[in-house]
mmCIF file of C-alpha atoms in Angstrom:
data_model
loop_
_atom_site.group_PDB
_atom_site.id
_atom_site.type_symbol
_atom_site.label_atom_id
_atom_site.label_comp_id
_atom_site.label_asym_id
_atom_site.label_seq_id
_atom_site.Cartn_x
_atom_site.Cartn_y
_atom_site.Cartn_z
ATOM 1 C CA GLY A 138 0.000 0.000 0.000
ATOM 2 C CA THR A 139 0.891 3.656 0.109
ATOM 3 C CA ASP A 140 0.234 4.335 3.793
ATOM 4 C CA VAL A 141 3.028 6.063 5.658
ATOM 5 C CA ILE A 142 2.685 6.113 9.422
ATOM 6 C CA ARG A 143 4.194 9.184 11.028
ATOM 7 C CA THR A 144 5.465 8.308 14.501
ATOM 8 C CA LEU A 145 7.813 11.277 14.943
ATOM 9 C CA SER A 146 6.165 14.333 16.380
ATOM 10 C CA GLY A 147 7.097 17.977 16.555
ATOM 11 C CA SER A 148 8.283 20.497 14.031
ATOM 12 C CA ASN A 149 11.790 18.971 13.685
ATOM 13 C CA TYR A 150 10.661 16.097 11.446
ATOM 14 C CA VAL A 151 8.858 15.886 8.127
ATOM 15 C CA VAL A 152 7.901 12.513 6.633
ATOM 16 C CA SER A 153 7.144 12.304 2.929
ATOM 17 C CA ALA A 154 5.587 9.173 1.438
ATOM 18 C CA GLY A 155 7.696 9.869 -1.613
ATOM 19 C CA THR A 156 7.339 8.029 -4.850
ATOM 20 C CA TYR A 157 6.608 4.521 -6.068
ATOM 21 C CA SER A 158 8.244 3.466 -9.315
ATOM 22 C CA PHE A 159 9.608 0.229 -10.790
ATOM 23 C CA ASN A 160 8.636 -1.815 -7.692
ATOM 24 C CA THR A 161 10.435 0.591 -5.337
ATOM 25 C CA GLN A 162 8.939 3.023 -2.850
ATOM 26 C CA THR A 163 11.120 5.802 -1.464
ATOM 27 C CA THR A 164 9.947 7.435 1.754
ATOM 28 C CA THR A 165 11.927 10.416 3.045
ATOM 29 C CA LEU A 166 12.415 11.662 6.591
ATOM 30 C CA THR A 167 13.658 15.237 6.757
ATOM 31 C CA VAL A 168 15.397 15.941 10.063
ATOM 32 C CA LYS A 169 15.495 19.690 10.601
ATOM 33 C CA ALA A 170 18.570 21.533 11.893
ATOM 34 C CA ALA A 171 17.297 21.801 15.472
ATOM 35 C CA ALA A 172 17.398 17.986 15.760
ATOM 36 C CA THR A 173 20.880 17.442 14.308
ATOM 37 C CA SER A 174 23.112 18.422 17.225
ATOM 38 C CA ALA A 175 24.132 14.806 17.985
ATOM 39 C CA ASP A 176 24.254 11.386 16.325
ATOM 40 C CA SER A 177 20.871 9.659 16.380
ATOM 41 C CA ARG A 178 19.176 6.500 15.151
ATOM 42 C CA TYR A 179 15.907 6.216 13.270
ATOM 43 C CA THR A 180 13.921 3.112 12.429
ATOM 44 C CA CYS A 181 11.996 2.531 9.219
ATOM 45 C CA VAL A 182 9.321 -0.117 9.791
ATOM 46 C CA ILE A 183 7.812 -1.845 6.772
ATOM 47 C CA THR A 184 4.517 -3.722 6.663
ATOM 48 C CA SER A 185 3.476 -5.375 3.411
ATOM 49 C CA ASN A 186 0.376 -7.522 2.989
ATOM 50 C CA GLU A 187 1.546 -8.463 -0.523
ATOM 51 C CA HIS A 188 4.884 -9.862 0.713
ATOM 52 C CA GLN A 189 3.596 -11.005 4.118
ATOM 53 C CA GLU A 190 5.945 -8.733 6.076
ATOM 54 C CA THR A 191 4.762 -7.343 9.405
ATOM 55 C CA ASN A 192 6.682 -4.611 11.209
ATOM 56 C CA LYS A 193 10.034 -5.398 9.557
ATOM 57 C CA PRO A 194 12.444 -2.771 10.983
ATOM 58 C CA THR A 195 15.563 -1.259 9.415
ATOM 59 C CA THR A 196 17.676 1.115 11.489
ATOM 60 C CA VAL A 197 19.417 4.111 9.942
ATOM 61 C CA THR A 198 22.042 6.150 11.803
ATOM 62 C CA LEU A 199 22.341 9.882 11.269
ATOM 63 C CA ASN A 200 25.993 10.715 11.970
ATOM 64 C CA VAL A 201 26.494 14.400 12.766
ATOM 65 C CA PHE A 202 29.785 16.217 12.191
ATOM 66 C CA SER A 203 31.028 19.764 11.834
ATOM 67 C CA VAL A 204 33.312 21.356 9.259
ATOM 68 C CA VAL A 205 35.491 24.392 9.897
ATOM 69 C CA LEU A 206 37.455 26.155 7.184
ATOM 70 C CA GLU A 207 39.301 29.204 8.401
ATOM 71 C CA ASP A 208 39.603 32.293 6.193
ATOM 72 C CA LYS A 209 43.116 33.371 5.327
ATOM 73 C CA SER A 210 44.604 36.651 4.091
ATOM 74 C CA VAL A 211 47.742 36.213 1.989
ATOM 75 C CA THR A 212 50.087 38.089 -0.276
ATOM 76 C CA THR A 213 50.118 37.398 -4.002
ATOM 77 C CA ALA A 214 52.406 34.960 -5.796
ATOM 78 C CA THR A 215 53.174 32.716 -2.782
ATOM 79 C CA ASP A 216 52.122 29.149 -1.994
ATOM 80 C CA GLN A 217 49.398 28.893 0.658
ATOM 81 C CA ASN A 218 47.734 26.127 2.668
ATOM 82 C CA LEU A 219 44.027 26.104 3.450
ATOM 83 C CA VAL A 220 42.993 23.733 6.234
ATOM 84 C CA CYS A 221 39.623 21.983 6.417
ATOM 85 C CA THR A 222 38.897 20.522 9.876
ATOM 86 C CA ILE A 223 36.100 17.959 10.287
ATOM 87 C CA SER A 224 35.218 16.951 13.850
ATOM 88 C CA GLY A 225 32.824 14.474 15.421
ATOM 89 C CA LEU A 226 33.503 11.666 12.942
ATOM 90 C CA SER A 227 33.189 7.945 13.572
ATOM 91 C CA GLN A 228 35.538 7.154 10.669
ATOM 92 C CA LYS A 229 37.870 8.890 8.221
ATOM 93 C CA ARG A 230 36.240 11.158 5.618
ATOM 94 C CA SER A 231 37.599 13.326 2.857
ATOM 95 C CA CYS A 232 37.307 17.096 2.703
ATOM 96 C CA ASN A 233 37.350 18.527 -0.799
ATOM 97 C CA LEU A 234 38.086 22.202 -1.280
ATOM 98 C CA ASP A 235 36.691 23.873 -4.386
ATOM 99 C CA ARG A 236 37.232 27.377 -5.642
ATOM 100 C CA THR A 237 34.013 29.395 -5.813
#
């Protein structure tokens, strides 16, 4: 079916039933900024009469981290290093710097 049960309350969460296409349904949970100050776990529970699944849970972890890139004033025609610091990680990540 297309029923999406919303069990999260408050203004920090928005559940969208999403789309159904090619035998796949994508439901989206938007976690607003006020609820992303720490790592948290969410559970997606699926019930399907067609496939005889009842309350089949899948847990998704939202890992929160911060990125700091400090501004730098430099003279022209000299090599410079820009440093990107990522904190609060559970494993190594890459930080790509692009010129804007």
